[in-house]
Amino acid sequence: MLKGKKIIVGITGGIAAYKIPLLIRLLKKEGAEVQVIMTPFAKEFVTPLTLSVVSEKPVLSDYYVKDDGSWHSHVELGLWADAFLLAPLTANTMAKMAAGIADNFLLTVVLSARCPVFFAPTMDLDMFQHPTVQQNIQQLIRLGYHYIEPAEGELASGLKGKGRMKEPEVLLEALTRFFSGERAFAGKKVMVTAGPTHEPIDPVRFIGNSSSGKMGWAIARAFARQGADVRLIMGPTDIQTDFPGIQTLSVTTAAEMEKACKQVFPETDIAVMAAAVADFTPAETASEKIKKANGPDVIHLKPTADILAGLGKMKRKDQILAGFALETEQELEHAKEKLKKKNLDLIVLNSLRDKGAGFGTDTNKITVITADEMVKTYPLKTKDAVAEDILSVIKNLMEK
Ligand code: CTP
């Protein structure tokens, strides 16, 4: 998969830099062309000589060569690369990347890169957990960078926790996986729903739920990365849905979501319904704010349309329709019932009994059930990794 691929490996000043020569060996063995760029501080951890020997190219760190005045073009390098991997990535360089700062050569190439960028942050556990570090990771994910989560284990400080760089073999796998799946959904039109719906009681109050939209957002990004043309139908959330290949339609109520879905669905090849749609909406919405003195004791509700079931009825043979099931008991039976009743090709089951699964978290634990009765349970993973798993099931269904 990596044969002939041009890869920039950006190294910053972390102790895990000593593992990068091994990574470069692995990349070269796969047939990749590797250009190393280091920050000045990274040279304290691994020498440019070692890196240039294994990569078979001079290592870059400065804008120009002091003696002869020749200079390195960050723009050309940014255009040259098929992928850019930053490993190990320190909290310092990551913060600069998140803020668009370009005060060394490596950072200017990051800003010039048009290729996919992968980043593997590495640091001590308390630094890693600091809210600013976590915010910067989220910011880079929002920018479309591929996050390679650090591993848990023994750290250079002697402490144990999350912050170790993933081993070179795993970093290689991340790149290989990306290039192998790269075009899997090219030319496909995909619809994804995400987030909650808000059902208005009056102009200022609503009935809603605590869906963050993160799962649907991760699915939409995973499809876009693999070449799909994505329409994301998104209920009210805080997510900034700016991402290449994704067109977002913002909706508020279940009725608006239904209208948008019915319009978009006939033109789609694949639809994944991850939104937490309200099952009920107020029977009447007051046109003015309800005053405390006139407050009703009871709010009458009426059911909303089941959007997914509606699409199940419209579905053509050439379309793939996936739903979610959020359950708290008899999970598998309920999910299987929903799969049949709503005429789905697959259903993704979340159990609220699993720690780290469901609303608001950055992780999820799923079981996927297909119409041909394949049942597969996955371990707890980040929502991005869960999205990749869902896509690989859909890819298998497409090939059948
Ligand atoms: N769904 C939908 N429209 C609704 C309700 C749900 O399209 N009005 C979709 C969700 O996006 C999800 C699936 O249906 O993909 C299952 O949602 P869930 O809340 O688990 O199930 P319900 O069908 O609402 O059934 P119940 O509340 O009885 O579990």
Coordinates of C-alpha atoms and ligand atoms in Angstrom, one line a residue:
M1 CA 0.0 0.0 0.0
L2 CA 2.9 2.4 0.7
K3 CA 4.9 1.6 -2.4
G4 CA 6.0 4.8 -4.0
K5 CA 4.2 7.0 -1.4
K6 CA 6.0 10.1 -0.4
I7 CA 5.9 10.5 3.4
I8 CA 7.2 13.3 5.6
V9 CA 8.0 12.2 9.1
G10 CA 8.1 15.3 11.4
I11 CA 10.0 14.7 14.6
T12 CA 9.7 16.9 17.7
G13 CA 11.6 16.9 21.0
G14 CA 10.2 13.9 22.9
I15 CA 12.0 10.9 24.2
A16 CA 10.1 8.6 21.8
A17 CA 12.1 10.1 19.0
Y18 CA 14.6 7.4 19.5
K19 CA 12.1 4.9 18.0
I20 CA 11.7 6.8 14.8
P21 CA 14.7 5.3 12.9
L22 CA 12.9 2.0 13.3
L23 CA 9.7 3.4 11.9
I24 CA 11.6 4.8 8.9
R25 CA 13.2 1.4 8.3
L26 CA 9.7 -0.1 8.2
L27 CA 8.4 2.6 5.8
K28 CA 11.3 2.1 3.5
K29 CA 10.8 -1.6 3.5
E30 CA 7.2 -1.0 2.3
G31 CA 8.6 1.0 -0.6
A32 CA 7.8 4.5 0.7
E33 CA 10.0 7.5 0.1
V34 CA 10.7 9.3 3.4
Q35 CA 11.7 12.9 4.1
V36 CA 12.5 13.6 7.7
I37 CA 12.0 17.1 9.1
M38 CA 13.0 17.8 12.8
T39 CA 12.6 20.6 15.2
P40 CA 15.9 21.8 16.5
F41 CA 15.2 20.3 20.0
A42 CA 14.4 16.9 18.4
K43 CA 18.1 16.6 17.5
E44 CA 18.9 16.2 21.3
F45 CA 17.0 12.9 21.2
V46 CA 18.0 11.3 17.9
T47 CA 20.8 12.4 15.5
P48 CA 20.2 13.7 12.0
L49 CA 23.0 11.4 10.9
T50 CA 21.1 8.3 12.0
L51 CA 17.9 9.5 10.4
S52 CA 19.6 10.5 7.1
V53 CA 21.3 7.1 6.9
V54 CA 18.0 5.2 7.3
S55 CA 15.9 7.5 5.2
E56 CA 18.6 7.9 2.5
K57 CA 17.9 11.6 2.3
P58 CA 19.4 14.6 4.0
V59 CA 17.4 15.6 7.1
L60 CA 15.8 19.0 7.1
S61 CA 15.5 21.3 10.1
D62 CA 16.3 24.8 8.9
Y63 CA 15.0 27.2 6.2
Y64 CA 18.3 27.4 4.5
V65 CA 21.9 25.9 4.5
K66 CA 24.1 28.5 6.2
D67 CA 27.2 28.1 4.1
D68 CA 25.9 28.1 0.6
G69 CA 22.7 30.1 1.0
S70 CA 20.5 27.4 -0.6
W71 CA 17.1 27.2 0.9
H72 CA 14.4 24.6 1.4
S73 CA 10.9 25.4 0.1
H74 CA 8.3 24.5 2.7
V75 CA 5.6 25.0 0.0
E76 CA 7.2 22.5 -2.4
L77 CA 7.5 20.0 0.4
G78 CA 3.9 20.5 1.5
L79 CA 2.8 19.7 -2.1
W80 CA 5.3 16.8 -2.6
A81 CA 4.0 14.7 0.3
D82 CA 1.3 12.1 0.1
A83 CA 1.1 11.9 3.9
F84 CA 2.7 13.8 6.8
L85 CA 3.2 12.0 10.1
L86 CA 4.1 14.0 13.2
A87 CA 5.7 11.5 15.7
P88 CA 6.5 12.0 18.5
L89 CA 4.5 15.2 18.7
T90 CA 5.1 17.3 21.9
A91 CA 2.5 19.4 23.6
N92 CA 4.4 22.5 22.6
T93 CA 4.4 21.8 18.8
M94 CA 0.8 20.6 19.0
A95 CA -0.3 23.8 20.6
K96 CA 1.4 25.8 17.9
M97 CA -0.2 23.6 15.2
A98 CA -3.6 24.2 16.8
A99 CA -3.0 27.9 16.8
G100 CA -1.5 28.2 13.3
I101 CA 1.9 29.3 14.6
A102 CA 4.9 28.8 12.2
D103 CA 8.0 29.7 14.1
N104 CA 10.2 26.8 12.8
F105 CA 10.7 25.0 9.6
L106 CA 8.6 22.0 10.5
L107 CA 5.6 24.1 11.4
T108 CA 5.8 26.0 8.1
V109 CA 5.6 22.7 6.2
V110 CA 2.6 21.7 8.4
L111 CA 0.8 24.8 7.3
S112 CA 1.7 24.3 3.6
A113 CA 0.7 20.6 3.6
R114 CA -2.2 19.6 1.3
C115 CA -1.9 15.9 2.1
P116 CA -3.5 14.1 5.1
V117 CA -1.7 14.8 8.3
F118 CA -1.3 12.2 11.1
F119 CA -0.3 13.2 14.6
A120 CA 0.9 11.0 17.5
P121 CA 1.1 13.2 20.6
T122 CA 3.4 11.9 23.3
M123 CA 3.9 13.3 26.8
D124 CA 3.7 12.6 30.5
L125 CA 0.2 11.6 31.7
D126 CA -0.6 14.8 33.6
M127 CA 0.4 16.9 30.6
F128 CA -1.7 14.7 28.4
Q129 CA -4.7 15.2 30.6
H130 CA -4.4 18.9 30.8
P131 CA -7.5 20.6 29.4
T132 CA -5.5 22.8 27.0
V133 CA -3.8 19.7 25.5
Q134 CA -7.1 18.0 25.1
Q135 CA -8.6 21.1 23.5
N136 CA -5.7 21.2 21.1
I137 CA -6.2 17.6 20.1
Q138 CA -9.8 18.3 19.4
Q139 CA -8.9 21.4 17.4
L140 CA -6.6 19.3 15.2
I141 CA -9.2 16.6 14.8
R142 CA -11.7 19.4 13.7
L143 CA -9.1 20.5 11.1
G144 CA -9.2 17.1 9.6
Y145 CA -5.9 15.8 11.0
H146 CA -5.8 12.1 11.8
Y147 CA -5.3 11.4 15.5
I148 CA -3.1 8.5 16.6
E149 CA -3.9 8.2 20.3
P150 CA -1.1 7.6 22.7
A151 CA -0.9 4.2 24.4
E152 CA -1.0 3.5 28.1
G153 CA 2.0 2.2 29.9
E154 CA 5.3 3.1 31.6
L155 CA 6.4 6.7 30.8
A156 CA 9.9 8.2 30.8
S157 CA 9.1 9.9 34.1
G158 CA 8.6 6.5 35.8
L159 CA 4.9 7.1 36.1
K160 CA 2.3 4.9 34.5
G161 CA -0.5 6.1 32.4
K162 CA -1.6 7.4 29.0
G163 CA 1.0 9.3 27.0
R164 CA 3.4 6.7 25.4
M165 CA 3.9 7.0 21.6
K166 CA 2.4 4.0 19.8
E167 CA 5.0 1.6 18.6
P168 CA 6.5 2.1 15.1
E169 CA 4.6 -1.0 13.8
V170 CA 1.3 0.6 14.9
L171 CA 2.2 4.0 13.3
L172 CA 3.0 2.1 10.1
E173 CA -0.4 0.3 10.3
A174 CA -2.2 3.7 10.6
L175 CA -0.6 4.9 7.4
T176 CA -1.2 1.5 5.6
R177 CA -4.8 1.4 6.7
F178 CA -5.4 4.9 5.5
F179 CA -3.9 4.3 2.0
S180 CA -5.6 0.9 1.7
G181 CA -9.0 2.3 2.4
E182 CA -8.4 5.6 0.8
R183 CA -10.7 5.3 -2.2
A184 CA -13.1 2.7 -0.8
F185 CA -16.0 5.2 -0.9
A186 CA -14.9 7.4 -3.8
G187 CA -17.8 8.5 -5.9
K188 CA -20.3 7.3 -3.3
K189 CA -23.0 9.6 -2.0
V190 CA -23.5 9.2 1.7
M191 CA -26.1 10.6 4.1
V192 CA -25.4 10.8 7.8
T193 CA -27.7 12.1 10.6
A194 CA -26.3 13.3 13.9
G195 CA -27.1 15.0 17.1
P196 CA -30.4 15.5 19.0
T197 CA -33.5 17.2 17.9
H198 CA -35.2 20.0 19.8
E199 CA -39.0 20.0 20.0
P200 CA -40.2 23.5 20.9
I201 CA -42.7 24.1 23.7
D202 CA -42.7 27.8 23.1
P203 CA -40.2 30.2 21.4
V204 CA -37.6 29.8 24.3
R205 CA -38.2 26.2 25.6
F206 CA -37.8 22.8 24.1
I207 CA -37.8 19.1 24.8
G208 CA -34.4 17.7 23.8
N209 CA -31.9 15.0 24.8
S210 CA -28.2 15.1 25.6
S211 CA -26.8 13.7 22.3
S212 CA -23.5 15.5 21.5
G213 CA -23.5 14.5 17.8
K214 CA -20.0 13.2 18.1
M215 CA -20.7 9.7 16.8
G216 CA -22.4 10.9 13.7
W217 CA -19.8 13.5 13.1
A218 CA -17.0 10.9 13.4
I219 CA -18.9 8.7 10.8
A220 CA -19.3 11.6 8.4
R221 CA -15.6 12.4 8.6
A222 CA -14.6 8.8 8.2
F223 CA -16.7 8.6 5.0
A224 CA -15.3 11.9 3.7
R225 CA -11.7 10.8 4.3
Q226 CA -12.3 7.7 2.3
G227 CA -13.5 9.7 -0.7
A228 CA -17.3 9.9 -0.2
D229 CA -19.5 12.9 -0.9
V230 CA -21.2 13.3 2.4
R231 CA -24.4 15.1 3.4
L232 CA -24.6 15.5 7.1
I233 CA -28.0 16.3 8.5
M234 CA -27.3 17.7 11.9
G235 CA -29.5 18.6 14.9
P236 CA -28.5 21.4 17.3
T237 CA -24.9 20.7 18.6
D238 CA -21.7 22.7 19.3
I239 CA -19.8 21.0 16.6
Q240 CA -18.2 23.1 13.9
T241 CA -18.9 21.0 10.9
D242 CA -16.4 22.4 8.5
F243 CA -14.7 19.5 6.8
P244 CA -13.6 18.8 3.2
G245 CA -16.1 16.5 1.5
I246 CA -19.0 17.2 4.0
Q247 CA -22.0 19.4 3.2
T248 CA -24.0 20.1 6.4
L249 CA -27.7 20.7 6.6
S250 CA -28.6 22.1 10.0
V251 CA -32.0 21.2 11.4
T252 CA -33.7 21.7 14.7
T253 CA -36.8 19.5 15.0
A254 CA -37.6 15.9 14.1
A255 CA -40.0 17.1 11.5
E256 CA -37.2 19.2 9.8
M257 CA -34.8 16.3 10.0
E258 CA -37.4 14.0 8.4
K259 CA -38.0 16.5 5.5
A260 CA -34.3 16.8 4.9
C261 CA -33.7 13.1 5.0
K262 CA -36.5 12.3 2.6
Q263 CA -35.2 14.9 0.2
V264 CA -31.6 13.6 0.3
F265 CA -32.1 9.9 0.7
P266 CA -33.2 9.1 -2.9
E267 CA -29.9 10.4 -4.2
T268 CA -27.7 8.5 -1.7
D269 CA -26.0 5.1 -1.9
I270 CA -25.5 4.8 1.8
A271 CA -27.3 6.3 4.8
V272 CA -26.3 6.0 8.4
M273 CA -28.8 7.3 10.9
A274 CA -26.9 8.2 14.1
A275 CA -29.2 11.0 15.3
A276 CA -31.0 10.7 18.6
V277 CA -34.4 11.8 17.2
A278 CA -37.1 12.8 19.7
D279 CA -39.9 10.2 19.7
F280 CA -42.4 12.8 20.9
T281 CA -43.0 16.5 20.2
P282 CA -45.4 18.9 22.0
A283 CA -48.9 18.6 20.5
E284 CA -49.0 22.4 20.3
T285 CA -46.2 25.0 20.3
A286 CA -47.1 28.3 22.0
S287 CA -46.3 31.2 19.7
E288 CA -45.4 33.5 22.6
K289 CA -43.3 32.7 25.7
I290 CA -45.5 30.9 28.2
K291 CA -45.7 33.1 31.3
K292 CA -45.1 31.5 34.7
A293 CA -48.5 32.5 35.9
N294 CA -50.2 30.7 33.0
G295 CA -47.8 27.7 33.1
P296 CA -49.5 24.4 32.1
D297 CA -49.5 21.5 34.5
V298 CA -49.2 19.1 31.7
I299 CA -47.6 19.3 28.2
H300 CA -49.5 17.1 25.7
L301 CA -47.2 15.2 23.3
K302 CA -47.8 13.6 20.0
P303 CA -45.4 11.1 18.4
T304 CA -42.9 12.2 15.7
A305 CA -42.5 10.2 12.5
D306 CA -39.9 7.4 12.7
I307 CA -37.6 8.7 10.1
L308 CA -35.5 5.6 9.8
A309 CA -38.5 3.4 9.4
G310 CA -39.8 5.7 6.7
L311 CA -36.5 5.4 4.8
G312 CA -36.6 1.7 5.2
K313 CA -39.9 1.7 3.3
M314 CA -38.4 3.9 0.5
K315 CA -35.1 1.9 0.3
R316 CA -34.1 0.5 -3.1
K317 CA -32.0 -2.7 -3.5
D318 CA -28.9 -0.7 -4.4
Q319 CA -29.0 1.3 -1.2
I320 CA -27.5 0.5 2.2
L321 CA -29.4 1.8 5.2
A322 CA -27.9 1.7 8.7
G323 CA -29.5 2.6 12.0
F324 CA -28.5 2.8 15.6
A325 CA -30.2 1.3 18.6
L326 CA -29.7 2.7 22.1
E327 CA -30.8 0.1 24.6
T328 CA -30.7 -0.4 28.3
E329 CA -31.9 -4.0 28.6
Q330 CA -32.4 -7.1 26.4
E331 CA -30.1 -5.2 24.1
L332 CA -29.5 -7.8 21.3
E333 CA -33.1 -8.8 21.0
H334 CA -34.3 -5.2 20.8
A335 CA -31.7 -4.3 18.3
K336 CA -32.5 -7.3 16.1
E337 CA -36.2 -6.4 16.2
K338 CA -35.4 -2.8 15.1
L339 CA -33.3 -4.1 12.2
K340 CA -36.2 -6.2 10.9
K341 CA -39.0 -3.8 11.6
K342 CA -37.2 -0.8 10.0
N343 CA -35.9 -2.9 7.0
L344 CA -32.2 -2.1 7.6
D345 CA -29.0 -3.6 6.3
L346 CA -27.3 -3.1 9.6
I347 CA -27.8 -1.8 13.0
V348 CA -25.3 -0.4 15.5
L349 CA -26.1 -1.3 19.0
N350 CA -25.1 0.9 22.0
S351 CA -25.9 -0.3 25.4
L352 CA -26.1 2.4 28.1
R353 CA -24.9 -0.4 30.6
D354 CA -21.4 -0.2 29.0
K355 CA -19.1 2.3 30.6
G356 CA -17.7 4.8 28.1
A357 CA -20.6 4.2 25.6
G358 CA -23.4 6.4 24.5
F359 CA -24.0 10.2 24.8
G360 CA -21.4 12.9 25.2
T361 CA -18.4 10.7 25.6
D362 CA -15.4 10.5 23.2
T363 CA -15.5 6.8 23.3
N364 CA -18.1 4.2 22.4
K365 CA -18.6 0.4 22.6
I366 CA -20.7 -1.1 19.8
T367 CA -22.1 -4.4 18.5
V368 CA -22.9 -4.4 14.8
I369 CA -25.7 -6.7 13.5
T370 CA -26.3 -7.2 9.8
A371 CA -29.5 -8.3 8.0
D372 CA -27.7 -11.6 7.2
E373 CA -27.3 -12.1 10.9
M374 CA -23.6 -11.4 11.4
V375 CA -23.2 -10.2 15.0
K376 CA -19.8 -8.6 16.0
T377 CA -19.0 -6.9 19.3
Y378 CA -16.1 -4.5 19.4
P379 CA -14.1 -3.3 22.4
L380 CA -14.3 0.2 23.8
K381 CA -12.7 2.6 21.3
T382 CA -12.6 6.3 20.4
K383 CA -15.6 7.4 18.3
D384 CA -13.2 7.9 15.4
A385 CA -12.0 4.3 15.6
V386 CA -15.7 3.1 16.1
A387 CA -16.6 5.0 12.9
E388 CA -13.8 3.1 11.0
D389 CA -15.2 -0.2 12.2
I390 CA -18.7 0.7 11.0
L391 CA -17.3 1.7 7.6
S392 CA -15.5 -1.5 7.2
V393 CA -18.8 -3.5 7.8
I394 CA -20.5 -1.3 5.2
K395 CA -17.6 -1.8 2.8
N396 CA -18.1 -5.6 3.2
L397 CA -21.8 -5.3 2.5
M398 CA -21.0 -3.3 -0.7
E399 CA -18.8 -6.0 -1.9
K400 CA -21.5 -8.7 -1.5
Ligands
CTP1 N1 -34.9 7.2 14.7 C1 -35.5 7.9 13.7 N2 -36.6 8.6 13.9 C2 -37.2 8.6 15.2 C3 -36.6 7.9 16.2 C4 -35.5 7.1 15.9 O1 -35.0 7.9 12.5 N3 -38.3 9.4 15.4 C5 -33.7 6.4 14.4 C6 -32.5 6.7 15.1 O2 -31.7 7.7 14.4 C7 -31.7 5.4 15.2 C8 -32.9 4.4 15.3 O3 -34.0 5.1 14.8 O4 -30.9 5.1 14.1 C9 -33.2 3.8 16.6 O5 -33.4 4.8 17.6 P1 -33.8 4.4 19.1 O6 -34.1 5.6 19.8 O7 -32.8 3.4 19.6 O8 -35.1 3.5 18.9 P2 -36.6 3.9 18.6 O9 -37.0 3.4 17.3 O10 -36.9 5.3 18.9 O11 -37.3 2.9 19.7 P3 -37.4 2.9 21.3 O12 -37.4 4.3 21.7 O13 -38.7 2.2 21.6 O14 -36.2 2.1 21.8

